[in-house]
Coordinates of C-alpha atoms and ligand atoms in Angstrom, one line a residue:
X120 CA 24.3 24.8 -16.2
X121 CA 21.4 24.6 -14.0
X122 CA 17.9 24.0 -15.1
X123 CA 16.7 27.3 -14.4
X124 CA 19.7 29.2 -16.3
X125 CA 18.9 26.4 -19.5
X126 CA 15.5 27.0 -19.7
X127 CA 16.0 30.7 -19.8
X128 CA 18.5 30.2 -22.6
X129 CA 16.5 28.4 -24.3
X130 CA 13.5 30.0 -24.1
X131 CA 15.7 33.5 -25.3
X132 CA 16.7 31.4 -28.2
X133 CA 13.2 30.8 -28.8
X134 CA 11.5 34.5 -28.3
X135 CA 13.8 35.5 -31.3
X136 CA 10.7 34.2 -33.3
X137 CA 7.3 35.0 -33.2
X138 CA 4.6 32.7 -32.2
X139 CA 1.2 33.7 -33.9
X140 CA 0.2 30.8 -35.0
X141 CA -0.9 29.5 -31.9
X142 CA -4.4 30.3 -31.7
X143 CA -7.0 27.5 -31.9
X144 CA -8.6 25.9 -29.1
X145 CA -9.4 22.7 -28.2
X146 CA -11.4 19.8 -29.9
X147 CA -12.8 17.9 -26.8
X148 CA -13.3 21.1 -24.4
X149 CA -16.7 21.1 -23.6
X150 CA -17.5 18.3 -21.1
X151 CA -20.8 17.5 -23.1
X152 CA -19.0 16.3 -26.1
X153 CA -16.5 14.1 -24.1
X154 CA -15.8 10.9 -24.6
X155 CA -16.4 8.2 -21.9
X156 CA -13.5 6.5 -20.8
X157 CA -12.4 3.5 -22.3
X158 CA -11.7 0.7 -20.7
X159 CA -9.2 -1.6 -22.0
X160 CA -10.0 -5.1 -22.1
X161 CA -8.7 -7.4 -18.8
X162 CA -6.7 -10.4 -19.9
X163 CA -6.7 -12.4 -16.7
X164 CA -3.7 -15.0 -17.4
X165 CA -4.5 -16.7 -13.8
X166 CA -5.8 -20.0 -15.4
X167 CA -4.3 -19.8 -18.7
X168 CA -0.5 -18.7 -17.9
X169 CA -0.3 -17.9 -21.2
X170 CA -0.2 -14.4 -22.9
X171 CA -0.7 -14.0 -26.4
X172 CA 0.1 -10.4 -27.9
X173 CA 0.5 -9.7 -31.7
X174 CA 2.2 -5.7 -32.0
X175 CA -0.2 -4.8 -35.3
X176 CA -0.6 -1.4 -36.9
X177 CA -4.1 0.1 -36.4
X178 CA -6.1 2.8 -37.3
X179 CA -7.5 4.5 -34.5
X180 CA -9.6 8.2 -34.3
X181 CA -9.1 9.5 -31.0
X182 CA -12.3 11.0 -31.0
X183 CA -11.6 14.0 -34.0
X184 CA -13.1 11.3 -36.9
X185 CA -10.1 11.8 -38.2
X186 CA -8.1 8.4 -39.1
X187 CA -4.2 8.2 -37.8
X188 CA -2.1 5.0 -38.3
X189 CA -1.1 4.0 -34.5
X190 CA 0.2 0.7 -33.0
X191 CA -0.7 -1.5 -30.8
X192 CA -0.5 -5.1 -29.0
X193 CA -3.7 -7.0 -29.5
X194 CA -5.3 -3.4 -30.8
X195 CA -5.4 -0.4 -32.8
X196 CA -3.9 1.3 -29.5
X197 CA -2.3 0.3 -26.6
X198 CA -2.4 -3.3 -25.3
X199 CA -4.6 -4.9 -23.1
X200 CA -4.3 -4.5 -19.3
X201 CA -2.6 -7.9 -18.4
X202 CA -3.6 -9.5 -14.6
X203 CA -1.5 -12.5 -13.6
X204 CA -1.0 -14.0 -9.8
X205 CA 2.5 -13.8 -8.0
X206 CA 4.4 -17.2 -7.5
X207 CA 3.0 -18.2 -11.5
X208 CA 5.2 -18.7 -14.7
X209 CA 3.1 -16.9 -17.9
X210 CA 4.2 -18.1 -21.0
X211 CA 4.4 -15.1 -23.8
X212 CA 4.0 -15.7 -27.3
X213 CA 4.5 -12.1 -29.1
X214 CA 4.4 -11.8 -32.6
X215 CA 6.1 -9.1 -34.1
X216 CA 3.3 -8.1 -36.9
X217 CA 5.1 -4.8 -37.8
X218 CA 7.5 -3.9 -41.2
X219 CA 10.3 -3.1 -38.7
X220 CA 12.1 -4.4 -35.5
X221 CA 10.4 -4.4 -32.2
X222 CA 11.5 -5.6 -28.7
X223 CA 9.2 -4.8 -26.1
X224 CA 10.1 -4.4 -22.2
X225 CA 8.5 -5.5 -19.2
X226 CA 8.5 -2.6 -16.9
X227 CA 8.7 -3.3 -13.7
X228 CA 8.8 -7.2 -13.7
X229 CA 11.3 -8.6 -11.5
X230 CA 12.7 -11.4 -13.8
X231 CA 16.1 -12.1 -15.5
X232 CA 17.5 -10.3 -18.3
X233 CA 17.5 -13.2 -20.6
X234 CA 13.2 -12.9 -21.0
X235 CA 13.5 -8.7 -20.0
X236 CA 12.9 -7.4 -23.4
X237 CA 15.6 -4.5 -24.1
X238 CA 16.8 -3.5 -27.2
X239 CA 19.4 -6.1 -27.2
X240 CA 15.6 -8.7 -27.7
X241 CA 14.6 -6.8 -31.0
X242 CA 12.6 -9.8 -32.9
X243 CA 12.3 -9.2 -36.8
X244 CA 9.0 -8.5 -38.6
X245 CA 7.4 -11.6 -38.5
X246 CA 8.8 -13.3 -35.7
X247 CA 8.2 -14.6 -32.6
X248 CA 9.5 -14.4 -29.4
X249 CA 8.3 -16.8 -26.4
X250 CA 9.8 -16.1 -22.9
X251 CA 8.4 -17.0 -20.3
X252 CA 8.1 -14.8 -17.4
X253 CA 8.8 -16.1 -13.7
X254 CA 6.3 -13.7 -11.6
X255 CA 7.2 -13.9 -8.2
X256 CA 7.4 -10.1 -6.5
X257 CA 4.7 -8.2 -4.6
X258 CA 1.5 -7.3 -5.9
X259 CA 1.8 -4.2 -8.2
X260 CA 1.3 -2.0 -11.6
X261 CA 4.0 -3.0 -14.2
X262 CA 3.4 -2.1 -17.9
X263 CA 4.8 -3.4 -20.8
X264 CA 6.0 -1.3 -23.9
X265 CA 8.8 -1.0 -27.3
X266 CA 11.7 -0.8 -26.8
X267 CA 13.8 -0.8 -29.8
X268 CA 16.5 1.3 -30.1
X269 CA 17.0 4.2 -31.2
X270 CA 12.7 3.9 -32.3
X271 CA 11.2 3.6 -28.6
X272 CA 9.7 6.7 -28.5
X273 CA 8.0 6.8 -31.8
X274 CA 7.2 3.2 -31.1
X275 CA 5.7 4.2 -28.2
X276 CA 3.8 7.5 -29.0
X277 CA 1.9 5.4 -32.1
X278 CA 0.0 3.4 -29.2
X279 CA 3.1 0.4 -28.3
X280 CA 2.3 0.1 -24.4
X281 CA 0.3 -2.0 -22.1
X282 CA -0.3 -2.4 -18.4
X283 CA 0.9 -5.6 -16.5
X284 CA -0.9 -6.3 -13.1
X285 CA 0.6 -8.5 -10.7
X286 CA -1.9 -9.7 -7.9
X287 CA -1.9 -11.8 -4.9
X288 CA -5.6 -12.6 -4.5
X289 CA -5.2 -11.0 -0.4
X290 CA -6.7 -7.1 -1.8
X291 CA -10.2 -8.0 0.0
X292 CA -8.5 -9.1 3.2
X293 CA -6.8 -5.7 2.6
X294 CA -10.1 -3.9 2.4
X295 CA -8.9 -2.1 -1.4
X296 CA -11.4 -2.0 -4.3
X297 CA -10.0 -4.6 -7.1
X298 CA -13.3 -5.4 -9.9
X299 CA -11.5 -4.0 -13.0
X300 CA -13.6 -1.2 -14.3
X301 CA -16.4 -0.8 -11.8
X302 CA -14.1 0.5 -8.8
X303 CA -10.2 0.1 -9.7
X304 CA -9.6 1.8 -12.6
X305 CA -6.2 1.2 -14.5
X306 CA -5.4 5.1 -16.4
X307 CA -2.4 5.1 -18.7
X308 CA -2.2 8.9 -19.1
X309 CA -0.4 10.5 -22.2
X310 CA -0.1 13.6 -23.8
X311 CA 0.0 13.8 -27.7
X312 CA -0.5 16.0 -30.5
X313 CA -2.6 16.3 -33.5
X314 CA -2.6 18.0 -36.6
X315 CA -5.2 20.5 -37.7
X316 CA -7.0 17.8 -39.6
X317 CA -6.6 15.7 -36.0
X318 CA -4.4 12.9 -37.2
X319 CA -1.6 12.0 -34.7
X320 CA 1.5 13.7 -35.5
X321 CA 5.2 13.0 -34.1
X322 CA 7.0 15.5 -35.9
X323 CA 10.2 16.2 -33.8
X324 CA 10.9 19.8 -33.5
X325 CA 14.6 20.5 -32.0
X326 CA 13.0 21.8 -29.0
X327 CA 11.0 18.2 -28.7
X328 CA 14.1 16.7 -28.9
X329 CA 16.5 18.5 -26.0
X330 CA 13.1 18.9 -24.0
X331 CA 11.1 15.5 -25.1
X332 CA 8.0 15.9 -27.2
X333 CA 4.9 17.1 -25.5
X334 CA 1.6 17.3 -26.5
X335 CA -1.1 19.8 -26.3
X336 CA -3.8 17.4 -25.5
X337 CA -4.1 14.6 -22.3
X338 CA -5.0 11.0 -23.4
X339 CA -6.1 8.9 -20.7
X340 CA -6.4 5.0 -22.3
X341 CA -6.5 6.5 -25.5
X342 CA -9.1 9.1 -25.9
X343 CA -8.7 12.7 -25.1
X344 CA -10.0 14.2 -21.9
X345 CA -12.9 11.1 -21.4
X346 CA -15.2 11.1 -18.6
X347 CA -15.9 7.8 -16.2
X348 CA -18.7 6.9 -14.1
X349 CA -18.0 4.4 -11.0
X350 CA -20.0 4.0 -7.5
X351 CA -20.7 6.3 -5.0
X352 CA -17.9 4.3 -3.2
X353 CA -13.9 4.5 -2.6
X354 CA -12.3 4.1 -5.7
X355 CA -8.9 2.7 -6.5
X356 CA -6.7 3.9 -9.7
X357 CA -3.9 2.9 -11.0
X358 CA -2.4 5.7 -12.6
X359 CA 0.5 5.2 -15.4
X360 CA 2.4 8.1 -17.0
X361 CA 3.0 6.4 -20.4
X362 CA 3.8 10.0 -21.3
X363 CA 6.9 10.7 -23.5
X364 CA 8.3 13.6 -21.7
X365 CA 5.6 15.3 -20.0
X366 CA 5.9 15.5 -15.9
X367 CA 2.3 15.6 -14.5
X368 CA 1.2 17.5 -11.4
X369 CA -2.2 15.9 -11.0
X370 CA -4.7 17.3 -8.4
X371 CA -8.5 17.1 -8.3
X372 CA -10.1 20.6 -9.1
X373 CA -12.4 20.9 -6.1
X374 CA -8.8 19.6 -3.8
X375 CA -10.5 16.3 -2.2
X376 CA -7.3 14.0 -1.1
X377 CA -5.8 11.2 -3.1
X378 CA -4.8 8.7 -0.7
X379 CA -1.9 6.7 -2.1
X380 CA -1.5 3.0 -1.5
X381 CA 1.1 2.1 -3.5
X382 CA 3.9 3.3 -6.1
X383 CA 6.1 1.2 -8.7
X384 CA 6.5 -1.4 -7.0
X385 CA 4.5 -2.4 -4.4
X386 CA 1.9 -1.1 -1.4
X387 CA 2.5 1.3 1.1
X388 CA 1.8 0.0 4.5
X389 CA -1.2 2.4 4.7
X390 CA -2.4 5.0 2.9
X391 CA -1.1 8.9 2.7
X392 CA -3.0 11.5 1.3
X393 CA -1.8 13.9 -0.8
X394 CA -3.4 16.9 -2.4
X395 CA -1.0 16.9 -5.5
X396 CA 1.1 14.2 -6.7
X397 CA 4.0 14.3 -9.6
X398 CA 4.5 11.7 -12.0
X399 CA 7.1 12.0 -14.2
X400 CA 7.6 9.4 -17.3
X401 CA 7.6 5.5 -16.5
X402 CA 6.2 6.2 -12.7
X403 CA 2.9 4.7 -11.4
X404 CA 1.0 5.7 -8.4
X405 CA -1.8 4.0 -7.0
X406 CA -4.5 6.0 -4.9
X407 CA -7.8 5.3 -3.2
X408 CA -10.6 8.6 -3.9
X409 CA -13.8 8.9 -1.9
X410 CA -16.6 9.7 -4.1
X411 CA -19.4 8.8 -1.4
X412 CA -20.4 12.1 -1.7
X413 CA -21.6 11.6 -4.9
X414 CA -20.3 15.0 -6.2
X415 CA -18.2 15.4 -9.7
X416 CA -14.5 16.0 -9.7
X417 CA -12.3 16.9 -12.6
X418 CA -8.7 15.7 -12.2
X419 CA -6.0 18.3 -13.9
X420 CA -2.7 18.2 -14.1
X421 CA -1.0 21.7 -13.6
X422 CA 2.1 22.9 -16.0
X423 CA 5.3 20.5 -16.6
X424 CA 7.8 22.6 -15.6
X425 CA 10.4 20.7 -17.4
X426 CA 9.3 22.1 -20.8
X427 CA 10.9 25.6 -20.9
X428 CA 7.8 27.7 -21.4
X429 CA 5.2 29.8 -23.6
X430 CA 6.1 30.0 -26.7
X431 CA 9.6 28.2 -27.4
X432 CA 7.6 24.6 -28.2
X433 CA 5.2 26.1 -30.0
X434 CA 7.5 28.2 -32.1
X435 CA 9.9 25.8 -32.8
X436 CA 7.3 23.3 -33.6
X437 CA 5.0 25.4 -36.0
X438 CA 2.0 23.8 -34.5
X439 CA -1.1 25.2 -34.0
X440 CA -2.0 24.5 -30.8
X441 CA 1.3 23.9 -28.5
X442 CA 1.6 27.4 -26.9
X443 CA -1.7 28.4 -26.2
X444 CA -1.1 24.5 -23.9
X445 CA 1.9 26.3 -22.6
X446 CA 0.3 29.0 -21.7
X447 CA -2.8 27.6 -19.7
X448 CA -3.0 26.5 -15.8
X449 CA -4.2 23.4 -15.3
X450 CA -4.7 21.2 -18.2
X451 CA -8.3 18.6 -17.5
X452 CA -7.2 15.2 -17.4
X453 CA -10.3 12.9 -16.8
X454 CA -13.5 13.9 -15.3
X455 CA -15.6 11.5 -12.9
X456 CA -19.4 11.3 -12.6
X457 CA -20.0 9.1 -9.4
X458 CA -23.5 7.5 -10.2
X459 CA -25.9 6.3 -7.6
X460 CA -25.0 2.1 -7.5
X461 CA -23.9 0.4 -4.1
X462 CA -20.8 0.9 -2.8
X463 CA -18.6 -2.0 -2.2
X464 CA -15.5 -1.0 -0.4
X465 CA -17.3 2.5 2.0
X466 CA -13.8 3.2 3.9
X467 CA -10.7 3.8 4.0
X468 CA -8.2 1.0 5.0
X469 CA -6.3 1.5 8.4
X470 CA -3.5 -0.5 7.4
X471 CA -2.8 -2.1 3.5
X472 CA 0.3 -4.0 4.1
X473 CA 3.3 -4.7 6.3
X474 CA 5.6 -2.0 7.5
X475 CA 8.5 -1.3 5.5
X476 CA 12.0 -2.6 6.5
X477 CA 14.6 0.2 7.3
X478 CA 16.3 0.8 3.8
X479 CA 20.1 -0.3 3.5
X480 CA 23.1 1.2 5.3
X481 CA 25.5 -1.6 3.9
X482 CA 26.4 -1.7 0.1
X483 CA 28.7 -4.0 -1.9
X484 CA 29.9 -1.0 -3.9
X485 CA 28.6 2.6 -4.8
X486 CA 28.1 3.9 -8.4
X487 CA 27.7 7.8 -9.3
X488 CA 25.6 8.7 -12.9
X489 CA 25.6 11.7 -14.5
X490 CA 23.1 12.0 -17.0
X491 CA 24.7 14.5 -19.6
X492 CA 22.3 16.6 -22.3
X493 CA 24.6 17.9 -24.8
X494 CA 27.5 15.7 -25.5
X495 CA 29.6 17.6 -28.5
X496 CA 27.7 20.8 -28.3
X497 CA 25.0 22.2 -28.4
X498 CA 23.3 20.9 -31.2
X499 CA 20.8 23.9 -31.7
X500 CA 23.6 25.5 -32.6
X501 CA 25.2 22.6 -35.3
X502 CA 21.3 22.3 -37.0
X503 CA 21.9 26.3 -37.3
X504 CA 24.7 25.9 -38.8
X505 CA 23.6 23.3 -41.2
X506 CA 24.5 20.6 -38.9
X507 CA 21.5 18.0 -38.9
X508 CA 19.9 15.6 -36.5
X509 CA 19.4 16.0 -32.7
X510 CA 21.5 16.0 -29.9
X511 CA 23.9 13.1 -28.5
X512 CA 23.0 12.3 -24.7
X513 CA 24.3 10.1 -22.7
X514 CA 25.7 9.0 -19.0
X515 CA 28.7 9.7 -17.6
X516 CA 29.8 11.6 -20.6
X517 CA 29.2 8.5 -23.3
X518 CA 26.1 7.9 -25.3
X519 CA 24.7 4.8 -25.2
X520 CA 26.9 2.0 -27.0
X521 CA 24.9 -1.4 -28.0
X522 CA 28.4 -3.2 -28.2
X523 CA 30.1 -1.9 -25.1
X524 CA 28.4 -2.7 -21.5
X525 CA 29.1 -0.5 -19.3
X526 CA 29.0 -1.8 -15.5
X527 CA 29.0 -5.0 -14.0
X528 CA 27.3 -6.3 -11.0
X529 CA 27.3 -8.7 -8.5
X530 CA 24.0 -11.0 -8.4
X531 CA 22.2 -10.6 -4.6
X532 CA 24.0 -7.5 -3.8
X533 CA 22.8 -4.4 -2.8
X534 CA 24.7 -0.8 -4.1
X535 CA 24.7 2.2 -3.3
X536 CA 24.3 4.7 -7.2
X537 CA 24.1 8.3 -6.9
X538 CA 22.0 10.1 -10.0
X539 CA 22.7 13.3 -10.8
X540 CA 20.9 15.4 -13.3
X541 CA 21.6 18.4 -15.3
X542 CA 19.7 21.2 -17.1
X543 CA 16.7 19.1 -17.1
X544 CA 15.2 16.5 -14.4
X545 CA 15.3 13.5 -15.9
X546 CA 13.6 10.2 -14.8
X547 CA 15.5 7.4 -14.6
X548 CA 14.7 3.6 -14.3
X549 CA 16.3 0.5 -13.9
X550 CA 15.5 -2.9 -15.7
X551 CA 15.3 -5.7 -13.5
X552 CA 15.1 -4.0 -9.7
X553 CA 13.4 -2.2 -7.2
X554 CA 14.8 -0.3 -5.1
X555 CA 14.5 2.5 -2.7
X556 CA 15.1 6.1 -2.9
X557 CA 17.7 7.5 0.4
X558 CA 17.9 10.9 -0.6
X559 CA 16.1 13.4 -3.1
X560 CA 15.4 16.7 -4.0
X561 CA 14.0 17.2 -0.5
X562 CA 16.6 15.9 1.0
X563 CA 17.1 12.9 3.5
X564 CA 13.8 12.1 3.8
X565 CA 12.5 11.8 0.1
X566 CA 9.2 13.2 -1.3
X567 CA 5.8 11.8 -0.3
X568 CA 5.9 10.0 -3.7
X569 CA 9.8 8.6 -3.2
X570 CA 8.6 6.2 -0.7
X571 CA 8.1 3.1 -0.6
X572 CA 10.0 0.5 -4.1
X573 CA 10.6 2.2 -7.1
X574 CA 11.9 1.2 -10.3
X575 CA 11.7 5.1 -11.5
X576 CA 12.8 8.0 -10.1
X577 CA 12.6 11.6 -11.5
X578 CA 16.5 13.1 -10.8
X579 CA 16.0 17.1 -10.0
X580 CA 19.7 17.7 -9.0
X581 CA 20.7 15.0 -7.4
X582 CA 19.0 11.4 -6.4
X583 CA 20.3 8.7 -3.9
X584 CA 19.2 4.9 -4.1
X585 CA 19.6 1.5 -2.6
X586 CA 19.3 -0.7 -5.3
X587 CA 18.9 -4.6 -4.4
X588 CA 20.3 -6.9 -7.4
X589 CA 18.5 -9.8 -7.5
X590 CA 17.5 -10.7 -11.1
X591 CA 21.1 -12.4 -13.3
X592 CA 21.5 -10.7 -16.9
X593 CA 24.0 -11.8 -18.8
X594 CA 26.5 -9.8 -21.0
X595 CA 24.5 -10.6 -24.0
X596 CA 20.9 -9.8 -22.8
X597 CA 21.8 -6.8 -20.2
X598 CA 19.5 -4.6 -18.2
X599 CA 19.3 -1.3 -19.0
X600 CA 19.5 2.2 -17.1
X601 CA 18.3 5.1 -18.5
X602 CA 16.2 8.3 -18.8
X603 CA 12.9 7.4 -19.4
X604 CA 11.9 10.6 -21.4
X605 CA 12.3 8.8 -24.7
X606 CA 13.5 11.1 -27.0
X607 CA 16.7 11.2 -24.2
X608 CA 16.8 7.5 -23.9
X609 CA 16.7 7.3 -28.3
X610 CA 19.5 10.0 -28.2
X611 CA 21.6 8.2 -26.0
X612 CA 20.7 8.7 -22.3
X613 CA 20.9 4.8 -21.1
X614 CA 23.7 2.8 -20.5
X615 CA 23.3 -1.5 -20.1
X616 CA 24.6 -3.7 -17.4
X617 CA 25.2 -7.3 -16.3
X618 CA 24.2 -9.2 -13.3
X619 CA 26.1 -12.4 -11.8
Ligands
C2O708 CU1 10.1 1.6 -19.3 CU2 13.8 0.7 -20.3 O1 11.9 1.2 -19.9
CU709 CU1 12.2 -1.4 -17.2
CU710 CU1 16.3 12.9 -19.8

């Protein structure tokens, strides 16, 4: 079945109900009453090379002065933005202050499966874990966040996440704005949803599990549609979808260019603008925006057309404000109010970094991945029936087996995998690589946002990559491949492999 044809299903299945409970607007609409954007604290671990993170429960507000439980590392919500220098060891000491499980990833980071974090690194309550993390890979925008399986994306959605900077010193030579919140500005964008008395709810709907969970309000660093002030000047962000399912289509509303610089993992060798730019689930994007003209500029995201449509979330959720969402254009994401200080960096840079090699022709072996929605049925049809539970994902026909690896690779080759999707598109990542995207959706000559190393890529049909194994992982602390909408990855879409 092709996404079109499962969506339409779907969304017949869902019509059979009516939805008129779905009118309330938003909280945080009018731009007056918006929140300024928060800015999570910079833990520079330069000097230190140590990073200390405690995952507490918090009590956070979101801006409704409402009270929901959330988690975080070092805070009620999210972590702290974490900066450390390539070629330095850090030395992590995480405690685990929670009344469950927890292992917690490092996205992105090139280092060996044995300090990686997967679900095979769970630490109890109360414990401590202490790798230490060899940083040695370009400059970049990693994150950190849970995952324990099958909780990652509840872990997550309460606030478990955390961006990890990796920085060479050179960003002046390459004429790019770097002072942490005053011209690079680090956005880890979410959607989420909250109940009519504005606490944070993660009730799973069937719909939210087949499609992922989507809220009906955009988060950026924890507060609902905030506005930020920086210089009349070129601005750097660092966007992060930290999203659990939703795919955003981010633009500016008056159309001024985002020119990007980098993606997962690493620069571009100079900037490309872009008008619109999609980042699915686990993805980052880093772009440069000229605000010397001092004017105001709204960035939206338009609809995620991985959700179905109107009506069928809403429905099958019972929540209040989910399908009017649905039903809307663009959604705001963050507003930005350029003030009148000095600008710093006033152009553009020519050139960022060096050229990209050619990408592979010669692999060691090739792989093929299917990532497969409805093992045993659909499961709609079983909770109908009186079944319960969600549905049973997984890759290449199996759902993901803790016990049972399922590929082994040879350490400093590259291979050739083939990704093909199904029903959805589905992002997929890799623990423990980069690599680089051959073929796509567009075909041959992949997407504006496909260039470059990734470590994610969002499968619509069919996705080629070169990926370069450099990072060992043994049989008992594997990497992981999977879909990085969570509610997929918790029902099964991931699969674990070992490197030597
Ligand atoms: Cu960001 Cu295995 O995940
Ligand atoms: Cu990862
Ligand atoms: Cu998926």
């Amino acid at each position: 079945m092709d996404r079109r044809r499962f969506l339409k299903n779907s969304l017949a299945a869902a019509t059979a109900a009516t939805w008129g409970s779905a009118a309330t607007g938003r909280a945080w609409a009018r731009p007056a009453e918006r929140p300024m954007l928060p800015l999570p604290g910079l833990v520079d671990v330069e000097k230190s090379g140590r990073l200390d993170l405690t995952a507490q429960q918090g009590r956070h507000t979101f801006g409704s002065g409402t009270v929901s439980s959330t988690l975080g590392y070092n805070q009620d919500y999210l972590g702290p933005i974490v900066r450390a220098q390539r070629g330095q060891d850090v030395a992590v000491r995480l405690l685990n202050g929670l009344d469950e499980p927890l292992a917690t990833h490092w996205h992105g980071l090139l280092v060996p499966g044995e300090v990686d974090g997967g679900p095979h690194q769970a630490i109890d309550p109360g414990a401590v874990w202490e790798p230490v993390l060899p940083i040695d890979q370009p400059p970049s925008t990693a994150w950190f966040h849970a995952h324990t399986h099958p909780h990652t994306a509840r872990q997550v959605y309460a606030g478990l996440a955390g961006v990890f900077q990796i920085d060479d010193g050179r960003d002046d030579e390459r004429g790019l704005p770097h002072e942490h919140g005053v011209d690079d500005f680090t956005l880890v964008i979410q959607d989420r949803r909250f109940d009519p008395s504005g606490r944070l709810d993660y009730r799973l709907a069937m719909m939210d599990r087949m499609h992922g969970f989507r809220g009906d309000h955009i988060l950026v660093n924890g507060a609902p549609y905030p506005r930020a002030r920086m210089p009349r000047s070129i601005v750097r962000l660092r966007l992060l979808n930290g999203s659990n399912a939703r795919i955003y289509h981010l633009h500016f509303d008056d159309g001024r260019p985002m020119h990007v610089i980098a993606n997962d993992s690493g620069y571009w060798p100079k900037p490309a603008a872009a008008t619109e730019l999609r980042l699915a689930p686990g993805e980052r994007l880093e772009v440069l925006v000229d605000f010397r003209d001092g004017r105001e500029a709204e960035l939206v995201t338009g609809p995620d057309q991985n959700q179905g449509g109107p009506g069928m979330m809403g429905m099958m959720s019972g929540l209040r404000s989910t399908a009017s969402a649905l039903l809307e254009g663009d959604m705001p994401v963050l507003s930005f109010h350029p003030a009148g200080e000095k600008a710093k960096v006033d152009r553009l840079p020519e050139t960022i970094d060096d050229e990209l090699p050619a990408p592979p022709t010669a692999f060691a072996r090739r792989r093929h991945f299917t990532l497969d929605m409805m093992l045993g049925g659909m499961p709609m049809m079983r909770g109908m029936m009186g079944g319960s539970g969600g549905p049973t994902m997984g890759i290449n026909g199996r759902p993901f087996d803790m016990q049972r690896i399922n590929e082994q690779v040879g350490l400093g080759t590259t291979e050739h995998w083939t990704i093909e999707s199904n029903m959805l598109m589905h992002p997929f990542h890799i623990h423990g690589v980069r690599f680089r995207v051959l073929a796509d959706e567009s075909g041959q000559s992949p997407r504006l946002g496909n260039q470059g190393y990734k470590d994610t890529v969002l499968v619509d049909g069919r996705v080629e990559v070169a990926v370069d194994f450099t990072q060992p992982a043994s049989r008992e602390t594997p990497f992981m491949y999977h879909c990085h909408i969570l509610e997929h990855e918790d029902a099964g879409m991931m699969g674990h492999f070992n490197v030597s």
